Amino acid sequence: MPVRSALFDGVRSVLPLLIGVAPFGLIFGVTAAASAVGGGLGYASSLIIFAGAAQLATVQLLTAGSAAAVVIATALVINARHLMYSAALAPHFRDFPTRWRLVLPYILTDQAFAVSISRYDTDTDPVYKRWFFLGGAIALWTTWQATSVAGVVLGASIPESWSLDFAIPLVFLALLVPALKDRPSVVAAVVGGLVALLAHNVSYNLGLLIGALLGIAAGVVTERVAT
Amino acid sequence: MNDWLVVVVIGLGTYAMRLSFIGLLGTRPMPIWAQRPLRFVAPAVLAALVVPAVTLSDGAMDVTPLGNPRFLAAVAAALVAWRLKNVAGVIVVGMGLLWALQALG
């Protein structure tokens, strides 16, 4: 049955990536449960937002007492990369039934995008395409939900002296290093990091947002100068 | 605004961005001027999250190994991320070194 084999192909293609997703989910759950935000809302964000880096930043900013508008703007800037994924997938999803085009974006992630877009070069049948995406994306979604719940349950029993909150910047670091692909992206990171550091005392916890926006601008300018 | 409402608004905004081209804008390609900045979202945002978290200690900059062991632990973890490209390895090395330095300090 082609539908089932496409679904399983999707699941199989993300299996190696789950090794990276699982500890990230656990750490998110543990830190949310230990923070002022709490495990309940922390876990709810896995269902409602379903984007790890944005969820961690949201918990961090809410714990620090940031203004709602700053938390929302910061999380949406972090997730803005999904516009790019949506644009790249749109031609492949064009002829899918409407309910597929409404549901698949909810489970769209960095990893689901990466495995699908590379597979779409060789497998061009629209039925294969949608079941393959569904298989990979559901495997990632299930892993994220299960590990963030497990983290929330574990979180309450982990003593503060373990400094587990340090795992958050470590996860971001593990994502940051491979993102430094060329000179403009290194400049974006250096400017983003330094500005966020210098601006850490700016009111409403705007430092992160200012750093991110200036870092993005610096990357664009560097690329323009180089070409 | 309450924290739950903040999370719901972020969730709706994120879904809207994921849906954007797939659901509404059809097959119109994304203009280049919009693609360029998006390429730098990941490095800029992640560095803005990491740098203050590992260089500040009680709100002041401190990168000495015993004053703020998080900085040295993060440098070692960055090397692991660069050489091994393995998230679990980065966490193990970073947390292990932090605990070792805290035990010394």
mmCIF file of C-alpha atoms in Angstrom:
data_model
loop_
_atom_site.group_PDB
_atom_site.id
_atom_site.type_symbol
_atom_site.label_atom_id
_atom_site.label_comp_id
_atom_site.label_asym_id
_atom_site.label_seq_id
_atom_site.Cartn_x
_atom_site.Cartn_y
_atom_site.Cartn_z
ATOM 1 C CA MET A 1 0.000 0.000 0.000
ATOM 2 C CA PRO A 2 1.750 3.190 -1.200
ATOM 3 C CA VAL A 3 0.193 5.432 1.486
ATOM 4 C CA ARG A 4 1.543 3.297 4.295
ATOM 5 C CA SER A 5 5.006 3.017 2.781
ATOM 6 C CA ALA A 6 5.170 6.817 2.295
ATOM 7 C CA LEU A 7 4.132 7.315 5.936
ATOM 8 C CA PHE A 8 6.823 4.912 7.150
ATOM 9 C CA ASP A 9 9.440 6.478 4.868
ATOM 10 C CA GLY A 10 8.682 9.785 6.570
ATOM 11 C CA VAL A 11 9.011 8.287 10.056
ATOM 12 C CA ARG A 12 12.260 6.511 9.120
ATOM 13 C CA SER A 13 13.804 9.683 7.687
ATOM 14 C CA VAL A 14 13.457 11.589 10.980
ATOM 15 C CA LEU A 15 14.585 8.777 13.320
ATOM 16 C CA PRO A 16 18.230 9.975 13.513
ATOM 17 C CA LEU A 17 16.995 13.512 14.244
ATOM 18 C CA LEU A 18 14.926 12.349 17.221
ATOM 19 C CA ILE A 19 18.184 11.800 19.134
ATOM 20 C CA GLY A 20 18.608 15.584 19.117
ATOM 21 C CA VAL A 21 14.939 16.404 19.746
ATOM 22 C CA ALA A 22 14.420 14.122 22.772
ATOM 23 C CA PRO A 23 16.950 15.724 25.192
ATOM 24 C CA PHE A 24 15.802 19.185 24.051
ATOM 25 C CA GLY A 25 12.186 18.290 24.948
ATOM 26 C CA LEU A 26 13.208 16.836 28.325
ATOM 27 C CA ILE A 27 15.207 19.933 29.218
ATOM 28 C CA PHE A 28 12.395 22.204 28.134
ATOM 29 C CA GLY A 29 9.953 20.345 30.405
ATOM 30 C CA VAL A 30 12.360 20.303 33.355
ATOM 31 C CA THR A 31 13.137 24.029 33.141
ATOM 32 C CA ALA A 32 9.506 25.039 32.595
ATOM 33 C CA ALA A 33 8.424 23.027 35.646
ATOM 34 C CA ALA A 34 11.184 24.570 37.774
ATOM 35 C CA SER A 35 10.401 28.145 36.613
ATOM 36 C CA ALA A 36 7.708 30.547 37.775
ATOM 37 C CA VAL A 37 5.782 29.691 34.603
ATOM 38 C CA GLY A 38 5.173 26.161 35.880
ATOM 39 C CA GLY A 39 4.825 22.742 34.304
ATOM 40 C CA GLY A 40 1.171 23.130 33.296
ATOM 41 C CA LEU A 41 1.603 26.173 31.079
ATOM 42 C CA GLY A 42 5.048 24.911 30.027
ATOM 43 C CA TYR A 43 3.540 21.713 28.682
ATOM 44 C CA ALA A 44 0.559 23.571 27.169
ATOM 45 C CA SER A 45 3.064 25.637 25.155
ATOM 46 C CA SER A 46 4.328 22.381 23.568
ATOM 47 C CA LEU A 47 0.807 21.859 22.214
ATOM 48 C CA ILE A 48 -0.018 25.489 21.432
ATOM 49 C CA ILE A 49 3.323 26.841 20.123
ATOM 50 C CA PHE A 50 5.191 23.607 19.227
ATOM 51 C CA ALA A 51 8.564 25.272 18.509
ATOM 52 C CA GLY A 52 11.359 24.532 20.989
ATOM 53 C CA ALA A 53 13.566 27.621 20.848
ATOM 54 C CA ALA A 54 10.569 29.986 20.987
ATOM 55 C CA GLN A 55 9.056 28.022 23.892
ATOM 56 C CA LEU A 56 12.304 28.227 25.889
ATOM 57 C CA ALA A 57 12.669 31.955 25.243
ATOM 58 C CA THR A 58 9.011 32.470 26.229
ATOM 59 C CA VAL A 59 9.482 30.648 29.548
ATOM 60 C CA GLN A 60 12.702 32.572 30.197
ATOM 61 C CA LEU A 61 11.135 35.986 29.499
ATOM 62 C CA LEU A 62 7.905 35.264 31.403
ATOM 63 C CA THR A 63 9.979 34.101 34.403
ATOM 64 C CA ALA A 64 11.943 37.369 34.239
ATOM 65 C CA GLY A 65 8.648 39.282 34.344
ATOM 66 C CA SER A 66 8.944 40.826 30.868
ATOM 67 C CA ALA A 67 6.099 42.814 29.333
ATOM 68 C CA ALA A 68 3.676 40.660 27.318
ATOM 69 C CA ALA A 69 4.345 42.588 24.091
ATOM 70 C CA VAL A 70 8.100 41.946 24.414
ATOM 71 C CA VAL A 71 7.619 38.209 25.010
ATOM 72 C CA ILE A 72 5.275 37.931 22.008
ATOM 73 C CA ALA A 73 7.515 39.974 19.680
ATOM 74 C CA THR A 74 10.634 38.015 20.681
ATOM 75 C CA ALA A 75 8.997 34.607 20.193
ATOM 76 C CA LEU A 76 7.547 35.622 16.822
ATOM 77 C CA VAL A 77 10.937 36.883 15.582
ATOM 78 C CA ILE A 78 12.466 33.527 16.599
ATOM 79 C CA ASN A 79 9.729 31.719 14.653
ATOM 80 C CA ALA A 80 9.862 33.988 11.595
ATOM 81 C CA ARG A 81 11.971 31.350 9.797
ATOM 82 C CA HIS A 82 8.726 29.399 9.308
ATOM 83 C CA LEU A 83 7.681 31.977 6.686
ATOM 84 C CA MET A 84 10.644 30.801 4.649
ATOM 85 C CA TYR A 85 9.708 27.123 5.070
ATOM 86 C CA SER A 86 6.090 27.849 4.182
ATOM 87 C CA ALA A 87 7.156 29.640 0.991
ATOM 88 C CA ALA A 88 9.440 26.768 -0.025
ATOM 89 C CA LEU A 89 6.778 24.093 0.629
ATOM 90 C CA ALA A 90 3.827 25.974 -0.940
ATOM 91 C CA PRO A 91 4.438 24.816 -4.540
ATOM 92 C CA HIS A 92 4.626 21.175 -3.362
ATOM 93 C CA PHE A 93 1.456 21.484 -1.259
ATOM 94 C CA ARG A 94 -0.487 23.441 -3.908
ATOM 95 C CA ASP A 95 -2.760 20.601 -5.010
ATOM 96 C CA PHE A 96 -3.307 19.018 -1.586
ATOM 97 C CA PRO A 97 -6.894 18.960 -0.267
ATOM 98 C CA THR A 98 -7.687 21.975 1.918
ATOM 99 C CA ARG A 99 -7.745 20.019 5.192
ATOM 100 C CA TRP A 100 -4.167 18.854 4.519
ATOM 101 C CA ARG A 101 -3.059 22.420 3.829
ATOM 102 C CA LEU A 102 -4.587 23.504 7.136
ATOM 103 C CA VAL A 103 -3.214 20.667 9.304
ATOM 104 C CA LEU A 104 0.313 20.173 7.935
ATOM 105 C CA PRO A 105 1.453 23.732 8.813
ATOM 106 C CA TYR A 106 0.673 23.063 12.508
ATOM 107 C CA ILE A 107 3.225 20.217 12.582
ATOM 108 C CA LEU A 108 5.798 22.052 10.416
ATOM 109 C CA THR A 109 9.215 22.196 12.115
ATOM 110 C CA ASP A 110 12.849 22.791 11.088
ATOM 111 C CA GLN A 111 13.441 19.039 10.914
ATOM 112 C CA ALA A 112 10.214 18.112 9.080
ATOM 113 C CA PHE A 113 10.977 20.828 6.544
ATOM 114 C CA ALA A 114 14.571 19.705 6.026
ATOM 115 C CA VAL A 115 13.830 16.006 5.411
ATOM 116 C CA SER A 116 10.787 16.672 3.195
ATOM 117 C CA ILE A 117 12.183 19.346 0.919
ATOM 118 C CA SER A 118 15.199 17.188 0.064
ATOM 119 C CA ARG A 119 12.975 14.134 -0.585
ATOM 120 C CA TYR A 120 10.633 16.142 -2.855
ATOM 121 C CA ASP A 121 13.370 16.421 -5.496
ATOM 122 C CA THR A 122 13.183 12.689 -6.171
ATOM 123 C CA ASP A 123 9.614 11.738 -5.154
ATOM 124 C CA THR A 124 7.162 13.966 -6.979
ATOM 125 C CA ASP A 125 3.834 12.158 -6.489
ATOM 126 C CA PRO A 126 1.559 14.480 -4.435
ATOM 127 C CA VAL A 127 0.024 11.587 -2.451
ATOM 128 C CA TYR A 128 3.496 10.321 -1.546
ATOM 129 C CA LYS A 129 4.567 13.868 -0.650
ATOM 130 C CA ARG A 130 1.799 14.491 1.849
ATOM 131 C CA TRP A 131 1.977 11.107 3.586
ATOM 132 C CA PHE A 132 5.775 11.324 3.769
ATOM 133 C CA PHE A 133 5.532 14.770 5.396
ATOM 134 C CA LEU A 134 2.811 13.578 7.773
ATOM 135 C CA GLY A 135 4.887 10.561 8.869
ATOM 136 C CA GLY A 136 8.032 12.552 9.632
ATOM 137 C CA ALA A 137 6.219 15.491 11.219
ATOM 138 C CA ILE A 138 4.010 13.281 13.445
ATOM 139 C CA ALA A 139 7.067 11.345 14.685
ATOM 140 C CA LEU A 140 8.716 14.652 15.629
ATOM 141 C CA TRP A 141 5.512 16.008 17.210
ATOM 142 C CA THR A 142 4.977 12.858 19.286
ATOM 143 C CA THR A 143 8.589 12.874 20.484
ATOM 144 C CA TRP A 144 8.370 16.539 21.488
ATOM 145 C CA GLN A 145 5.090 16.041 23.380
ATOM 146 C CA ALA A 146 6.267 12.882 25.171
ATOM 147 C CA THR A 147 9.669 14.234 26.201
ATOM 148 C CA SER A 148 8.344 17.621 27.337
ATOM 149 C CA VAL A 149 5.719 15.876 29.528
ATOM 150 C CA ALA A 150 8.431 13.583 30.904
ATOM 151 C CA GLY A 151 10.561 16.656 31.646
ATOM 152 C CA VAL A 152 7.679 18.385 33.463
ATOM 153 C CA VAL A 153 7.098 15.270 35.614
ATOM 154 C CA LEU A 154 10.816 14.905 36.386
ATOM 155 C CA GLY A 155 11.348 18.633 36.827
ATOM 156 C CA ALA A 156 9.675 18.962 40.191
ATOM 157 C CA SER A 157 12.046 16.406 41.754
ATOM 158 C CA ILE A 158 15.340 17.906 40.502
ATOM 159 C CA PRO A 159 17.166 20.078 43.082
ATOM 160 C CA GLU A 160 18.203 23.626 42.113
ATOM 161 C CA SER A 161 21.855 22.903 43.039
ATOM 162 C CA TRP A 162 22.125 20.829 39.843
ATOM 163 C CA SER A 163 22.015 24.109 37.836
ATOM 164 C CA LEU A 164 19.911 22.409 35.167
ATOM 165 C CA ASP A 165 18.848 25.832 33.876
ATOM 166 C CA PHE A 166 22.305 25.943 32.257
ATOM 167 C CA ALA A 167 21.123 23.253 29.841
ATOM 168 C CA ILE A 168 19.031 25.930 28.047
ATOM 169 C CA PRO A 169 21.974 27.995 26.725
ATOM 170 C CA LEU A 170 23.744 24.692 25.975
ATOM 171 C CA VAL A 171 20.885 23.573 23.717
ATOM 172 C CA PHE A 172 20.894 26.966 21.981
ATOM 173 C CA LEU A 173 24.664 26.683 21.569
ATOM 174 C CA ALA A 174 24.279 23.255 19.953
ATOM 175 C CA LEU A 175 21.846 24.835 17.450
ATOM 176 C CA LEU A 176 23.903 28.019 16.979
ATOM 177 C CA VAL A 177 27.228 26.465 15.953
ATOM 178 C CA PRO A 178 25.907 24.658 12.829
ATOM 179 C CA ALA A 179 24.024 27.862 11.843
ATOM 180 C CA LEU A 180 27.367 29.696 11.418
ATOM 181 C CA LYS A 181 27.657 28.649 7.770
ATOM 182 C CA ASP A 182 29.425 31.650 6.234
ATOM 183 C CA ARG A 183 30.782 35.096 7.030
ATOM 184 C CA PRO A 184 27.473 36.994 6.999
ATOM 185 C CA SER A 185 25.921 34.488 9.429
ATOM 186 C CA VAL A 186 28.966 34.754 11.759
ATOM 187 C CA VAL A 187 28.621 38.563 11.698
ATOM 188 C CA ALA A 188 24.882 38.218 12.452
ATOM 189 C CA ALA A 189 25.722 36.047 15.473
ATOM 190 C CA VAL A 190 28.552 38.254 16.812
ATOM 191 C CA VAL A 191 26.448 41.420 16.554
ATOM 192 C CA GLY A 192 23.329 39.698 17.940
ATOM 193 C CA GLY A 193 25.233 38.275 20.918
ATOM 194 C CA LEU A 194 27.200 41.414 21.787
ATOM 195 C CA VAL A 195 24.236 43.775 21.454
ATOM 196 C CA ALA A 196 22.070 41.484 23.607
ATOM 197 C CA LEU A 197 24.847 41.479 26.234
ATOM 198 C CA LEU A 198 25.315 45.275 26.188
ATOM 199 C CA ALA A 199 21.534 45.802 26.236
ATOM 200 C CA HIS A 200 20.769 43.334 29.028
ATOM 201 C CA ASN A 201 19.790 46.147 31.388
ATOM 202 C CA VAL A 202 17.433 47.837 28.933
ATOM 203 C CA SER A 203 13.928 47.993 30.393
ATOM 204 C CA TYR A 204 11.179 45.456 29.640
ATOM 205 C CA ASN A 205 13.860 42.832 28.760
ATOM 206 C CA LEU A 206 14.051 44.261 25.270
ATOM 207 C CA GLY A 207 17.757 43.330 25.025
ATOM 208 C CA LEU A 208 17.129 39.976 23.352
ATOM 209 C CA LEU A 209 14.816 41.476 20.729
ATOM 210 C CA ILE A 210 17.146 44.423 20.002
ATOM 211 C CA GLY A 211 20.145 42.083 19.721
ATOM 212 C CA ALA A 212 18.275 39.717 17.392
ATOM 213 C CA LEU A 213 17.056 42.510 15.088
ATOM 214 C CA LEU A 214 20.445 44.264 14.871
ATOM 215 C CA GLY A 215 22.163 40.892 14.308
ATOM 216 C CA ILE A 216 19.815 40.131 11.396
ATOM 217 C CA ALA A 217 20.460 43.608 9.959
ATOM 218 C CA ALA A 218 24.240 43.131 10.286
ATOM 219 C CA GLY A 219 24.021 39.815 8.398
ATOM 220 C CA VAL A 220 22.053 41.426 5.556
ATOM 221 C CA VAL A 221 24.514 44.351 5.301
ATOM 222 C CA THR A 222 27.570 42.035 5.330
ATOM 223 C CA GLU A 223 26.073 39.911 2.558
ATOM 224 C CA ARG A 224 25.303 42.977 0.467
ATOM 225 C CA VAL A 225 28.843 44.387 0.878
ATOM 226 C CA ALA A 226 30.416 41.035 -0.040
ATOM 227 C CA THR A 227 28.466 40.554 -3.282
ATOM 228 C CA MET B 1 -1.714 40.270 30.160
ATOM 229 C CA ASN B 2 -1.728 36.830 31.699
ATOM 230 C CA ASP B 3 0.898 34.242 30.806
ATOM 231 C CA TRP B 4 -1.637 31.855 29.239
ATOM 232 C CA LEU B 5 -2.862 34.543 26.875
ATOM 233 C CA VAL B 6 0.743 35.334 25.871
ATOM 234 C CA VAL B 7 1.329 31.671 24.980
ATOM 235 C CA VAL B 8 -1.922 31.484 22.974
ATOM 236 C CA VAL B 9 -1.058 34.641 21.000
ATOM 237 C CA ILE B 10 2.440 33.274 20.219
ATOM 238 C CA GLY B 11 0.870 29.960 19.164
ATOM 239 C CA LEU B 12 -1.606 31.667 16.822
ATOM 240 C CA GLY B 13 1.104 33.916 15.369
ATOM 241 C CA THR B 14 3.404 30.936 14.790
ATOM 242 C CA TYR B 15 0.639 28.941 13.112
ATOM 243 C CA ALA B 16 -0.176 31.953 10.905
ATOM 244 C CA MET B 17 3.466 32.152 9.740
ATOM 245 C CA ARG B 18 3.612 28.401 9.066
ATOM 246 C CA LEU B 19 0.318 28.581 7.153
ATOM 247 C CA SER B 20 1.123 31.823 5.283
ATOM 248 C CA PHE B 21 2.346 30.676 1.859
ATOM 249 C CA ILE B 22 0.934 27.144 2.071
ATOM 250 C CA GLY B 23 -2.598 28.229 2.926
ATOM 251 C CA LEU B 24 -3.145 31.696 1.593
ATOM 252 C CA LEU B 25 -0.584 33.023 -0.810
ATOM 253 C CA GLY B 26 -0.620 30.049 -3.143
ATOM 254 C CA THR B 27 2.500 29.481 -5.181
ATOM 255 C CA ARG B 28 3.687 33.052 -5.415
ATOM 256 C CA PRO B 29 7.412 32.880 -4.613
ATOM 257 C CA MET B 30 8.690 34.816 -1.631
ATOM 258 C CA PRO B 31 10.367 38.074 -2.714
ATOM 259 C CA ILE B 32 14.179 38.109 -2.343
ATOM 260 C CA TRP B 33 14.113 41.169 -0.056
ATOM 261 C CA ALA B 34 12.062 39.124 2.399
ATOM 262 C CA GLN B 35 14.183 35.972 2.098
ATOM 263 C CA ARG B 36 17.492 37.682 2.904
ATOM 264 C CA PRO B 37 16.839 38.704 6.518
ATOM 265 C CA LEU B 38 15.172 35.370 7.342
ATOM 266 C CA ARG B 39 18.441 33.551 6.636
ATOM 267 C CA PHE B 40 20.044 35.373 9.579
ATOM 268 C CA VAL B 41 17.249 34.834 12.105
ATOM 269 C CA ALA B 42 18.773 31.634 13.512
ATOM 270 C CA PRO B 43 22.377 32.834 14.099
ATOM 271 C CA ALA B 44 21.326 36.280 15.406
ATOM 272 C CA VAL B 45 18.576 35.048 17.738
ATOM 273 C CA LEU B 46 20.511 32.077 19.107
ATOM 274 C CA ALA B 47 23.627 34.178 19.819
ATOM 275 C CA ALA B 48 21.444 36.833 21.495
ATOM 276 C CA LEU B 49 20.058 34.081 23.748
ATOM 277 C CA VAL B 50 23.399 32.388 24.504
ATOM 278 C CA VAL B 51 25.895 35.234 25.027
ATOM 279 C CA PRO B 52 24.185 37.039 27.953
ATOM 280 C CA ALA B 53 23.250 33.694 29.551
ATOM 281 C CA VAL B 54 26.872 32.516 29.752
ATOM 282 C CA THR B 55 28.756 35.798 30.351
ATOM 283 C CA LEU B 56 26.577 37.420 33.040
ATOM 284 C CA SER B 57 26.678 36.384 36.671
ATOM 285 C CA ASP B 58 24.189 38.111 38.997
ATOM 286 C CA GLY B 59 23.639 40.790 36.349
ATOM 287 C CA ALA B 60 27.319 41.730 35.882
ATOM 288 C CA MET B 61 29.745 40.513 33.240
ATOM 289 C CA ASP B 62 32.142 37.888 34.607
ATOM 290 C CA VAL B 63 34.062 35.353 32.528
ATOM 291 C CA THR B 64 36.538 34.104 35.166
ATOM 292 C CA PRO B 65 36.513 30.291 35.606
ATOM 293 C CA LEU B 66 35.569 30.308 39.299
ATOM 294 C CA GLY B 67 33.605 33.580 39.423
ATOM 295 C CA ASN B 68 31.322 32.414 36.596
ATOM 296 C CA PRO B 69 32.052 28.768 35.666
ATOM 297 C CA ARG B 70 29.255 28.888 33.068
ATOM 298 C CA PHE B 71 31.443 30.790 30.612
ATOM 299 C CA LEU B 72 34.287 28.253 30.485
ATOM 300 C CA ALA B 73 31.784 25.368 30.396
ATOM 301 C CA ALA B 74 30.024 27.049 27.444
ATOM 302 C CA VAL B 75 33.310 27.519 25.537
ATOM 303 C CA ALA B 76 34.090 23.799 25.926
ATOM 304 C CA ALA B 77 30.524 22.916 24.877
ATOM 305 C CA ALA B 78 30.852 25.136 21.781
ATOM 306 C CA LEU B 79 33.974 23.192 20.762
ATOM 307 C CA VAL B 80 32.025 19.936 21.119
ATOM 308 C CA ALA B 81 29.179 21.384 19.032
ATOM 309 C CA TRP B 82 31.667 22.382 16.336
ATOM 310 C CA ARG B 83 33.632 19.102 16.205
ATOM 311 C CA LEU B 84 30.975 16.464 16.970
ATOM 312 C CA LYS B 85 27.667 18.095 15.879
ATOM 313 C CA ASN B 86 25.864 16.171 18.622
ATOM 314 C CA VAL B 87 23.299 17.869 20.912
ATOM 315 C CA ALA B 88 23.549 15.254 23.677
ATOM 316 C CA GLY B 89 27.372 15.522 23.699
ATOM 317 C CA VAL B 90 27.169 19.313 24.040
ATOM 318 C CA ILE B 91 24.878 19.016 27.070
ATOM 319 C CA VAL B 92 26.970 16.276 28.742
ATOM 320 C CA VAL B 93 30.267 18.171 28.353
ATOM 321 C CA GLY B 94 28.799 21.551 29.320
ATOM 322 C CA MET B 95 26.935 20.306 32.410
ATOM 323 C CA GLY B 96 29.865 18.060 33.449
ATOM 324 C CA LEU B 97 32.377 20.886 33.323
ATOM 325 C CA LEU B 98 30.004 23.258 35.149
ATOM 326 C CA TRP B 99 29.561 20.744 37.974
ATOM 327 C CA ALA B 100 33.328 20.139 38.176
ATOM 328 C CA LEU B 101 34.082 23.886 38.366
ATOM 329 C CA GLN B 102 31.309 24.431 40.937
ATOM 330 C CA ALA B 103 32.782 21.639 43.070
ATOM 331 C CA LEU B 104 36.185 23.385 42.907
ATOM 332 C CA GLY B 105 34.798 26.867 43.607
#
